[in-house]
CSV table of N, CA and C in Angstrom, one decimal:
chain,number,residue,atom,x,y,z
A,63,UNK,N,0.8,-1.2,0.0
A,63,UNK,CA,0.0,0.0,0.0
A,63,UNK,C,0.9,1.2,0.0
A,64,UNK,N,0.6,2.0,-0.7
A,64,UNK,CA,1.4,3.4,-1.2
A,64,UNK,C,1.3,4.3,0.0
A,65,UNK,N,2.2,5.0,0.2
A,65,UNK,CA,1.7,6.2,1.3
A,65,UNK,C,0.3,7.4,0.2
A,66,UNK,N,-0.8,7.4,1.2
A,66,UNK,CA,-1.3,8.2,0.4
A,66,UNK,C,-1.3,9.7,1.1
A,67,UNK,N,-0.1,10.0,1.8
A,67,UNK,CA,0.4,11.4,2.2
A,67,UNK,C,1.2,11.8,1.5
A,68,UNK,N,1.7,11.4,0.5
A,68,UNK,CA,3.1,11.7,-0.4
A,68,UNK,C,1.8,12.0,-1.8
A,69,UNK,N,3.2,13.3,-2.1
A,69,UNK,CA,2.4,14.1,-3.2
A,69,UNK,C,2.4,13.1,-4.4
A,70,UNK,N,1.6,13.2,-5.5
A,70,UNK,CA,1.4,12.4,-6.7
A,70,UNK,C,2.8,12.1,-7.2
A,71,UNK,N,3.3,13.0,-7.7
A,71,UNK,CA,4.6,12.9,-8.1
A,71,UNK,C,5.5,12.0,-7.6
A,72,UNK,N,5.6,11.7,-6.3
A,72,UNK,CA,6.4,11.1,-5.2
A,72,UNK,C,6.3,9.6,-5.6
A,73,UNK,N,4.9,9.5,-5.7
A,73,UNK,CA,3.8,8.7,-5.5
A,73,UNK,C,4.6,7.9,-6.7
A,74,UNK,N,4.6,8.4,-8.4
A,74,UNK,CA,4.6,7.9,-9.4
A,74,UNK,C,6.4,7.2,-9.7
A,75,UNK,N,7.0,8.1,-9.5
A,75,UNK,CA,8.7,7.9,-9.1
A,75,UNK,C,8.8,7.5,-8.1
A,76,UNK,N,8.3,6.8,-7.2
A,76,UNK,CA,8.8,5.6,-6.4
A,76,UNK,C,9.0,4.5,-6.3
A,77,UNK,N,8.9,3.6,-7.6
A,77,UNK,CA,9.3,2.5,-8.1
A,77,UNK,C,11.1,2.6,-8.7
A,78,UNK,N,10.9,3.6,-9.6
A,78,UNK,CA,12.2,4.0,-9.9
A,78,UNK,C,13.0,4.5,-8.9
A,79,UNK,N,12.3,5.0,-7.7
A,79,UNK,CA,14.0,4.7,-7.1
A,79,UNK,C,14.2,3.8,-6.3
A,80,UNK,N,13.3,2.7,-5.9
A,80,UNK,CA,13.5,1.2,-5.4
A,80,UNK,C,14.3,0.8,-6.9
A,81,UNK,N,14.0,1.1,-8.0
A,81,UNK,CA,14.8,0.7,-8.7
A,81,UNK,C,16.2,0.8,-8.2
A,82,UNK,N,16.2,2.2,-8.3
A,82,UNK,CA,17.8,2.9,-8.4
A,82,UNK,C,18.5,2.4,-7.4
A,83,UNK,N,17.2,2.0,-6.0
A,83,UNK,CA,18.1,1.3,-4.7
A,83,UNK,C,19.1,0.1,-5.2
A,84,UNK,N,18.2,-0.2,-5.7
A,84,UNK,CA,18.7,-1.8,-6.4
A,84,UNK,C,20.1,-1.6,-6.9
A,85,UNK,N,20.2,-1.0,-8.1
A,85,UNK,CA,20.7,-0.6,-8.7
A,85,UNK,C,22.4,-0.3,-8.1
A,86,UNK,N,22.5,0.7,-7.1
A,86,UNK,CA,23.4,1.4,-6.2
A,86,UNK,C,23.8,0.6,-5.3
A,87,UNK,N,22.9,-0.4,-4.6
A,87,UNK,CA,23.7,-1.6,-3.8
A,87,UNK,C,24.7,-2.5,-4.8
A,88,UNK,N,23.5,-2.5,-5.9
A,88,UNK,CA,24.4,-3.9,-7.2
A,88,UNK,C,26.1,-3.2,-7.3
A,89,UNK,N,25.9,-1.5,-8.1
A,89,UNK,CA,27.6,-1.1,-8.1
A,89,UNK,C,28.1,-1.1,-6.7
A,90,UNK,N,27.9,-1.3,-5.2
A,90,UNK,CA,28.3,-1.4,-4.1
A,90,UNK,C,29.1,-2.6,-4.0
A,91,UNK,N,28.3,-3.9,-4.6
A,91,UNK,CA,28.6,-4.8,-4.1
A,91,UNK,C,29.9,-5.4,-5.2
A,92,UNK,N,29.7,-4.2,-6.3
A,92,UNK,CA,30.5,-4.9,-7.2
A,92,UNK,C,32.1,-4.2,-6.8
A,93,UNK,N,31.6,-3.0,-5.9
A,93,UNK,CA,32.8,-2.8,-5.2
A,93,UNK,C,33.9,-3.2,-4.4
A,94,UNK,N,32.9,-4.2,-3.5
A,94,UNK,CA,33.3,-5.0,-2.3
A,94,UNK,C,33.5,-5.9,-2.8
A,95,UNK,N,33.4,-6.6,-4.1
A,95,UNK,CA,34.0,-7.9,-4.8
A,95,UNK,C,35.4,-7.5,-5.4
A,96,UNK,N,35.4,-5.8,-5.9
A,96,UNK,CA,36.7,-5.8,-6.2
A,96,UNK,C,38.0,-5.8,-4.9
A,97,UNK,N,37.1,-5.7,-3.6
A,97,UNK,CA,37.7,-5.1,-2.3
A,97,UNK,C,38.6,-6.5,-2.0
A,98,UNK,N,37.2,-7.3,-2.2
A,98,UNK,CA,38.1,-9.2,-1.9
A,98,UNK,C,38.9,-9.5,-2.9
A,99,UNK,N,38.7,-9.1,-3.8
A,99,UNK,CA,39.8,-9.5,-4.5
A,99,UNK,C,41.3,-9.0,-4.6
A,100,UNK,N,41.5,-8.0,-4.2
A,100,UNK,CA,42.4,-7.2,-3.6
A,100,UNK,C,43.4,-7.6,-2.8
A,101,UNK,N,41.9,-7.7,-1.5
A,101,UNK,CA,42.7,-8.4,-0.5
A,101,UNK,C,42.9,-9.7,-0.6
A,102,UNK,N,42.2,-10.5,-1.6
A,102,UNK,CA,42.9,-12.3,-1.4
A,102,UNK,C,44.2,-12.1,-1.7
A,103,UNK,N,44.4,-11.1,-3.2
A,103,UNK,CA,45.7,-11.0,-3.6
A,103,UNK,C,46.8,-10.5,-2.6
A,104,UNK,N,46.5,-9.3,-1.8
A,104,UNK,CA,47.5,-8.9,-0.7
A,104,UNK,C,47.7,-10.3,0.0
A,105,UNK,N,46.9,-11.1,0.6
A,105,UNK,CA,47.2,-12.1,1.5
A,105,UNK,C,47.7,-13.2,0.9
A,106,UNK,N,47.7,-13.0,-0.8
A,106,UNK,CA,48.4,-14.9,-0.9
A,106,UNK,C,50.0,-14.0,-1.2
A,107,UNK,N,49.9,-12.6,-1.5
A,107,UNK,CA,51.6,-12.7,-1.5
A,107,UNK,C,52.2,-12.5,-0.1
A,108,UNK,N,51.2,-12.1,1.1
A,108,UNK,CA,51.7,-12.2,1.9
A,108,UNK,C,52.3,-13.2,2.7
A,109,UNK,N,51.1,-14.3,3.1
A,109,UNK,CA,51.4,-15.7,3.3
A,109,UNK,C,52.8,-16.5,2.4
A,110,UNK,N,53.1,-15.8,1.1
A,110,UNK,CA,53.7,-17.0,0.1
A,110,UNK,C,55.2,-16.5,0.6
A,111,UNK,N,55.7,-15.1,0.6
A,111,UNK,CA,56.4,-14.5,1.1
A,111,UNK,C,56.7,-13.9,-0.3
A,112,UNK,N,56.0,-13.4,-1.0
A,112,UNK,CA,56.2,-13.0,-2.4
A,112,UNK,C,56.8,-11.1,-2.0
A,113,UNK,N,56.8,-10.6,-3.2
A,113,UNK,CA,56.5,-8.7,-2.8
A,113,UNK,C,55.3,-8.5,-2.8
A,114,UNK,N,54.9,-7.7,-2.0
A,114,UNK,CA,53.4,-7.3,-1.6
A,114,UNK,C,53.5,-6.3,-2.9
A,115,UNK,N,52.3,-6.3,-3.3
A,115,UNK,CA,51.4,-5.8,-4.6
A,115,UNK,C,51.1,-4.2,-4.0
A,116,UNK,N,51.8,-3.0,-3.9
A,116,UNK,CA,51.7,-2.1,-3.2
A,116,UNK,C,50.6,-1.2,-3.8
A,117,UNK,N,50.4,-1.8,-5.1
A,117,UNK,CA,49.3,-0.9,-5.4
A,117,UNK,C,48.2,-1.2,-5.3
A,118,UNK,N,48.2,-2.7,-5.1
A,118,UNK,CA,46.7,-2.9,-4.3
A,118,UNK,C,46.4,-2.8,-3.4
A,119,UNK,N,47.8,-2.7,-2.1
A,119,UNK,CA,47.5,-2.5,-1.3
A,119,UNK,C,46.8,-1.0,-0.6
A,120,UNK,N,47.7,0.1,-1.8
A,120,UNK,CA,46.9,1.2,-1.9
A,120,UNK,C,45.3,1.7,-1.9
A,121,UNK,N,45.0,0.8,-3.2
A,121,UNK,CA,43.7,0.8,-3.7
A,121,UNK,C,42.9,-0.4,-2.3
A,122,UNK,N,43.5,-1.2,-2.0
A,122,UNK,CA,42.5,-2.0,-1.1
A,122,UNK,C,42.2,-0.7,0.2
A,123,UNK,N,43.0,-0.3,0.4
A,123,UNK,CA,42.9,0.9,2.0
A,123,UNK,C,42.7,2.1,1.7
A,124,UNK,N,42.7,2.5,0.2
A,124,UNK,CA,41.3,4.0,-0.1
A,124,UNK,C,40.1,3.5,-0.2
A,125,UNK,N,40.4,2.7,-1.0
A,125,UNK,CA,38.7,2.1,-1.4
A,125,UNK,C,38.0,2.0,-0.2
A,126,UNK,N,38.1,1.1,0.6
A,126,UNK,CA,37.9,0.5,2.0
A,126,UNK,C,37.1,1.1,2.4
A,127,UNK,N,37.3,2.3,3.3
A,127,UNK,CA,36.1,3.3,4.1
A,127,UNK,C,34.9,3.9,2.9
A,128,UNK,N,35.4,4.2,2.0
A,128,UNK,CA,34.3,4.5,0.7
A,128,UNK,C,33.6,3.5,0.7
A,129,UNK,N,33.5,2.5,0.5
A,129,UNK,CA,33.1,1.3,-0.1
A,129,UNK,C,32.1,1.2,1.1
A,130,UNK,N,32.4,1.2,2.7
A,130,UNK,CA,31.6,0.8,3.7
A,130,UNK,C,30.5,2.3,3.9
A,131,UNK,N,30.9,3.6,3.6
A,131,UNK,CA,30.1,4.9,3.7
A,131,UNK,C,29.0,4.4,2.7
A,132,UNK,N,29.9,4.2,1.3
A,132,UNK,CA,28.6,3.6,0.3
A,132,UNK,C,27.7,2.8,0.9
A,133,UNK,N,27.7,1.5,1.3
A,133,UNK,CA,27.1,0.7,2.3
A,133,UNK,C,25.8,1.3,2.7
A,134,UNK,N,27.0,1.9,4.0
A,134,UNK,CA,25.7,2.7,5.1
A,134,UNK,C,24.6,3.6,4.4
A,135,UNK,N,25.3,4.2,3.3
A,135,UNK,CA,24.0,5.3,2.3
A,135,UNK,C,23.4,4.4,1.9
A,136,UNK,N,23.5,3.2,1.1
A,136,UNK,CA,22.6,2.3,0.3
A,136,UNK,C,21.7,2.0,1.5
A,137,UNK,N,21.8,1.3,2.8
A,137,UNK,CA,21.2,0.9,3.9
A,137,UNK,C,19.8,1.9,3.8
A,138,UNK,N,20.6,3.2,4.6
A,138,UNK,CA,19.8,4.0,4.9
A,138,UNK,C,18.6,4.9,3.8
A,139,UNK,N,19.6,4.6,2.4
A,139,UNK,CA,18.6,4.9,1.3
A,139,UNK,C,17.1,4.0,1.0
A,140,UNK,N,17.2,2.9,1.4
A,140,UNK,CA,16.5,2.0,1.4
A,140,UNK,C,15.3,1.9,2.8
A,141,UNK,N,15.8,2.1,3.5
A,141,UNK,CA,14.9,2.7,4.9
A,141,UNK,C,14.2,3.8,4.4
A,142,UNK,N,14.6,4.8,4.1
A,142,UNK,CA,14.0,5.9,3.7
A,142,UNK,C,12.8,5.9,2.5
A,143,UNK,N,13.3,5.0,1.5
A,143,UNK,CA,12.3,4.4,0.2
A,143,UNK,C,11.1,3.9,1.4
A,144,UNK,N,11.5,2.9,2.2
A,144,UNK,CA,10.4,2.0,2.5
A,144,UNK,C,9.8,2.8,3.7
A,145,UNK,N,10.1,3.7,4.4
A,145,UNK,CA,9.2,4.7,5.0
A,145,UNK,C,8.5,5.7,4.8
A,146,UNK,N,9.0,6.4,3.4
A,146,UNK,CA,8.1,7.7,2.6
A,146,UNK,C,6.9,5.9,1.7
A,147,UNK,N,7.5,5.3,0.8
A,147,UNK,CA,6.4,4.2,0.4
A,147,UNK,C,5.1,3.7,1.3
A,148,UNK,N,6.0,3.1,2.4
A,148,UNK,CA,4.7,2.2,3.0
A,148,UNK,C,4.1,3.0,4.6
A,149,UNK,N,5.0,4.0,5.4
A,149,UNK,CA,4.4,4.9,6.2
A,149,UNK,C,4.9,4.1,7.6
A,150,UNK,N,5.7,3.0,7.3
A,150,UNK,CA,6.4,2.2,8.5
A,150,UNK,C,7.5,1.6,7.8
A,151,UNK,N,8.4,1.1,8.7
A,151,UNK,CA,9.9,0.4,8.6
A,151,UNK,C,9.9,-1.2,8.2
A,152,UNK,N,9.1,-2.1,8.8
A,152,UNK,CA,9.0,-2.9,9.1
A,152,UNK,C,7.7,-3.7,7.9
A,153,UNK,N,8.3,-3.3,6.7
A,153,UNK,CA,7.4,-3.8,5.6
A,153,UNK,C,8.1,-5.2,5.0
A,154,UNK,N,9.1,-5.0,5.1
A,154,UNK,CA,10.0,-6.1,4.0
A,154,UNK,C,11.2,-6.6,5.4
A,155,UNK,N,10.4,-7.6,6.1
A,155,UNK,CA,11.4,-7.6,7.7
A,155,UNK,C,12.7,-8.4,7.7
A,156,UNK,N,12.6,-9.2,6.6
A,156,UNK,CA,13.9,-10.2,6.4
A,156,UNK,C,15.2,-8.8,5.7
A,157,UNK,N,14.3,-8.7,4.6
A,157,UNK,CA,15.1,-7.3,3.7
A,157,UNK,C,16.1,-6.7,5.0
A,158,UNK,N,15.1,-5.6,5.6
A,158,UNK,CA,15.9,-5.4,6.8
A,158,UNK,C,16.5,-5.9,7.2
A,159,UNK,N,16.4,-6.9,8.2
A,159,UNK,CA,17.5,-7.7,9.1
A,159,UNK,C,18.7,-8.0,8.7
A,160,UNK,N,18.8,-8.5,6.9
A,160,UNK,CA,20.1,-8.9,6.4
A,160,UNK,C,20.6,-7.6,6.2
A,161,UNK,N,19.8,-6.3,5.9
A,161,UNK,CA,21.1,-4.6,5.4
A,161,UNK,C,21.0,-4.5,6.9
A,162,UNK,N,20.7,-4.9,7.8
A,162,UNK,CA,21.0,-4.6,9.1
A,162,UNK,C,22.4,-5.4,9.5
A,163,UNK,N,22.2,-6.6,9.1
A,163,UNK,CA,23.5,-7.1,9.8
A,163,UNK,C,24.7,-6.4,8.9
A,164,UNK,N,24.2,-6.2,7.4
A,164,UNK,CA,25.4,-6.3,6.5
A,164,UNK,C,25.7,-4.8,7.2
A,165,UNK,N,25.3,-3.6,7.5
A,165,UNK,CA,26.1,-2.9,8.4
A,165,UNK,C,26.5,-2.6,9.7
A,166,UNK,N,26.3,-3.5,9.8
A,166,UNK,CA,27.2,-4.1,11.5
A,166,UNK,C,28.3,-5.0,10.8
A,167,UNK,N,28.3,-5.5,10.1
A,167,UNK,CA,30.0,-5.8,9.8
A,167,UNK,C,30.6,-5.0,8.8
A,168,UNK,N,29.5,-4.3,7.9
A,168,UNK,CA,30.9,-2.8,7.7
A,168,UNK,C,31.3,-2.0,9.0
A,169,UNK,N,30.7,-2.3,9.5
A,169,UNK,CA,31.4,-1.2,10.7
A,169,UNK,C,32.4,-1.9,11.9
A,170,UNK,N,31.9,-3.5,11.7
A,170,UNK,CA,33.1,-4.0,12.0
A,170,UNK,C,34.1,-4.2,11.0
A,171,UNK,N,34.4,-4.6,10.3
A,171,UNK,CA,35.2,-4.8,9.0
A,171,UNK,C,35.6,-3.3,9.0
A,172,UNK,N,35.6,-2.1,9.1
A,172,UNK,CA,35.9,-0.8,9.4
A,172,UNK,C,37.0,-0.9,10.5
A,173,UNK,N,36.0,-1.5,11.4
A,173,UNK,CA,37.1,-0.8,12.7
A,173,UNK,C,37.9,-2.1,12.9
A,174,UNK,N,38.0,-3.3,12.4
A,174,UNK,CA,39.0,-4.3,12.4
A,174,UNK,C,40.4,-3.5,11.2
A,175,UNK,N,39.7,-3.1,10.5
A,175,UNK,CA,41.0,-2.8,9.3
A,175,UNK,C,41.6,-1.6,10.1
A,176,UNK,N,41.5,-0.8,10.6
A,176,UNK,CA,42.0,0.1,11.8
A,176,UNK,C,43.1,-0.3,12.7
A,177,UNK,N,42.5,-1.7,13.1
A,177,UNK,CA,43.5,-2.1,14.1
A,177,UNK,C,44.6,-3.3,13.8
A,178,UNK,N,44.7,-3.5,11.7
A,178,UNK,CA,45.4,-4.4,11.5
A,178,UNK,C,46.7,-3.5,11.5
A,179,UNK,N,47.8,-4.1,12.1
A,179,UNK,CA,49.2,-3.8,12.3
A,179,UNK,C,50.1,-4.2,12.2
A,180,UNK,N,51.1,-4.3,11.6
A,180,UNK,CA,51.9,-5.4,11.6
A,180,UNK,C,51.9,-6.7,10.8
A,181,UNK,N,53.1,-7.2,10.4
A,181,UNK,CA,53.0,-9.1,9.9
A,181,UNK,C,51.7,-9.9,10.2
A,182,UNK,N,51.8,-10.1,11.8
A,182,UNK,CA,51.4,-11.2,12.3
A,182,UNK,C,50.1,-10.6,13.2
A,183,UNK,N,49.5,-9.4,12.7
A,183,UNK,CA,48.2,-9.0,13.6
A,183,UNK,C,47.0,-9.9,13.5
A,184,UNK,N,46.6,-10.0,15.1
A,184,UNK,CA,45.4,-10.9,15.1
A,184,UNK,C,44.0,-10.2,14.3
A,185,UNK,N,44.2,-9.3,13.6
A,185,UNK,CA,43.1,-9.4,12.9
A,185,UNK,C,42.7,-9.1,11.2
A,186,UNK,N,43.8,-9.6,11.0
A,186,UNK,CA,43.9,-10.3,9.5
A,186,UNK,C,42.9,-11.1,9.2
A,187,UNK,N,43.2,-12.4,10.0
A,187,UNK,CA,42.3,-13.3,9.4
A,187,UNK,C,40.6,-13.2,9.9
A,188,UNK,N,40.1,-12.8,10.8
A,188,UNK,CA,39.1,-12.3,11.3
A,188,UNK,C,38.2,-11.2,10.1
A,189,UNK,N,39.5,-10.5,9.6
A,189,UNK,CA,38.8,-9.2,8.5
A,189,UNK,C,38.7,-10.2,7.4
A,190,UNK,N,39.4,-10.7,7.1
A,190,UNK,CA,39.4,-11.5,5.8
A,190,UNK,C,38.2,-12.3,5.4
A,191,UNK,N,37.6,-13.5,6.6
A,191,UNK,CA,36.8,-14.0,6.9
A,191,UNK,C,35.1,-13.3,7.1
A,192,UNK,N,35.1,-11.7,8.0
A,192,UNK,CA,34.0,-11.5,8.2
A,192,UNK,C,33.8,-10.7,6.3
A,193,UNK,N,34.9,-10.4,5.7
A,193,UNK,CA,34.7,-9.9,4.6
A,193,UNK,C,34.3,-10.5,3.4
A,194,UNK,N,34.4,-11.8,3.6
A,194,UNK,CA,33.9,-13.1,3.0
A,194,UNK,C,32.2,-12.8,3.1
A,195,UNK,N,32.1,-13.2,4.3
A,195,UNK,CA,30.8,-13.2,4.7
A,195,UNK,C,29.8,-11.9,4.3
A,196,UNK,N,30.5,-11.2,4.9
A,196,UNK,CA,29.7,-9.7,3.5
A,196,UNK,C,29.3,-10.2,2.3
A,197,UNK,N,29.9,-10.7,1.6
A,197,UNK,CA,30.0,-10.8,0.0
A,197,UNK,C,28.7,-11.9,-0.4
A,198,UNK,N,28.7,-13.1,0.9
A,198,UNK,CA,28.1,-14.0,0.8
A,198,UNK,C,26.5,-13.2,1.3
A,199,UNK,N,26.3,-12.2,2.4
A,199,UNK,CA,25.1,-11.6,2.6
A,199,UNK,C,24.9,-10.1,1.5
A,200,UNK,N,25.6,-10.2,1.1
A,200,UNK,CA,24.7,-8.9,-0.4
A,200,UNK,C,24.3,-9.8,-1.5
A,201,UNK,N,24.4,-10.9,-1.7
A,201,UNK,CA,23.9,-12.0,-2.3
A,201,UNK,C,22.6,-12.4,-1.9
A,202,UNK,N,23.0,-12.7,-0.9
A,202,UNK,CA,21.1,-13.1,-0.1
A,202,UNK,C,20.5,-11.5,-0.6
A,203,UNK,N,20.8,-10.4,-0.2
A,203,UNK,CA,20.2,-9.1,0.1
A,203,UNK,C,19.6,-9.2,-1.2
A,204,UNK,N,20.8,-9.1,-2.4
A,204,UNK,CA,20.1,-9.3,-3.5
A,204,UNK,C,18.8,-9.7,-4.1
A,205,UNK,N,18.8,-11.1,-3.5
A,205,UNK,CA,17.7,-11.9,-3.6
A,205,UNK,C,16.6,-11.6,-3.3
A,206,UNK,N,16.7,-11.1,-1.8
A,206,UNK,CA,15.6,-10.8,-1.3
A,206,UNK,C,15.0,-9.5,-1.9
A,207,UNK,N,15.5,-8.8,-2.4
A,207,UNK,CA,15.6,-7.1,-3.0
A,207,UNK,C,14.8,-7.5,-4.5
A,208,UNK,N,15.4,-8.7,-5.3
A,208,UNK,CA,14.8,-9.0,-6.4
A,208,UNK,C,13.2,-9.7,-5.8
A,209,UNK,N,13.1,-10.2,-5.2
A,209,UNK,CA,11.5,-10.5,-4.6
A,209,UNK,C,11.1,-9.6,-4.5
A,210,UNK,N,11.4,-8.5,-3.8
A,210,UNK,CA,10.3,-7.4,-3.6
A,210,UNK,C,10.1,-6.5,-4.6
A,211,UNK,N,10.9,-6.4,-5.9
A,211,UNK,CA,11.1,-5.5,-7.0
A,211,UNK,C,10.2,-6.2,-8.0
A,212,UNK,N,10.4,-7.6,-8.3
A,212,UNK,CA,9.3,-8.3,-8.9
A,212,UNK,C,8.1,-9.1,-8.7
């Protein structure tokens, strides 16, 4: 059910920008695929004892906080759709819960990459792993995002 407090206009362009939500998570996520790939490569020349790839190491630690801000905007863009739309939060509750977790581990995966230091820091493989898991929950999100779009 449409909000029927939102002006016509609103009313008629609000498909298109669930579209566009869609849309702006999809180039997000294709961000965070180039994020893992980055970092697999930093970690196999790390582990192998090769030369570290310095320019991805570059590109992996700009990109990085961008990549998770994008996130949080796509999140909260999508809250905002589904509260001018439906007049409450809690329309699409799975939807939610998975961009809910998926930004609690950008914001861990944030503040883990903060405190990696050193060779042998214990949280390497912890970022590595919950960064996995990201990749594997914008997949589900996807999913669920394509159910409610079609």
């Amino acid at each position: 059910m449409i909000n029927e407090a939102l002006p016509q206009w609103l009313r008629q362009v609000m498909p298109y920008l669930a579209l566009g939500h869609g849309l702006f998570n999809l180039l997000v996520f294709g961000i965070f695929v180039r994020q893992g790939w980055l970092g697999l490569a930093i970690r196999r020349a790390r582990r192998s004892g090769a030369s570290l790839p310095f320019t991805a190491i570059r590109s992996h630690r700009r990109t990085g906080p961008v990549a998770a801000l994008l996130g949080g905007a796509g999140f909260l863009a999508g809250v905002l759709l589904v509260f001018l739309d439906k007049g409450h939060l809690i329309e699409y509750p799975l939807h939610l819960a998975v961009g809910s977790v998926i930004v609690s581990a950008l914001v861990a995966l944030y503040i883990m990459s903060r405190r990696i230091a050193g060779v042998d820091s214990p949280y390497r493989t912890p970022h590595a792993a919950l960064g996995l898991v990201l990749l594997g929950l914008y997949v589900i999100q996807a999913v669920l995002g394509l159910g409610i779009l079609l």
